[in-house]
């Protein structure tokens, strides 16, 4: 493999995953970790990626969201652990607004047996909650996005503006110390409306989200009460988020 081929393979891997460790890149390229570190330094000097201790992260905005069906099968164990922790923070009797996304769908399934009032912003989550025996289900208006079935638009925003919730549970496309981001403007607008409607805002986020910046800005980190992630999130990322104004809970 030539140097240029190796660099291209490294860049493709970092762009696809958001961030990749040196050991993984060495296995991918069939070369030594020392060689990979030199490659990363060269690519960082060219402004192609960002180096951090033990690996590299992408500097490119990820403008397209992976399909819902694909995300359903990615990191299922991490999503389950995060969802269990988030559900455990909800007290019976609360009014909860629940964002769209695969991790929030896991939360919906765990909340279904509870005595709560819940408004989901996803038809997938609404279906999971529809037959819950004790739960009071509120349905917003809005236009469902194809595949994701997330409810967006003026009707969904008006539904949120008319209500006040104890807790909002948000998914996220990207979350860095610079703020939370979403893949499209309609989703960002809904997330802002969710934040404005709730006393407490909990974000469910896998560690990979901490290296991503999507197209549309949602809110500063200080607008988030708590971020729940897994215990393999790097101390560098979680410390930076805490310094930006939120609490980070690892599970």
PDB file of C-alpha atoms in Angstrom, residues 61 130 176 191 215 249:
ATOM      1  CA  UNK A  61     -19.084  18.208   9.263  1.00  0.00           C
ATOM      2  CA  UNK A 130     -49.663   3.357  22.633  1.00  0.00           C
ATOM      3  CA  UNK A 176     -19.059  19.090  21.633  1.00  0.00           C
ATOM      4  CA  UNK A 191     -34.883  20.237  19.678  1.00  0.00           C
ATOM      5  CA  UNK A 215     -24.981  21.024  10.123  1.00  0.00           C
ATOM      6  CA  UNK A 249     -22.987  10.868  33.973  1.00  0.00           C
TER       7      UNK A 249
END
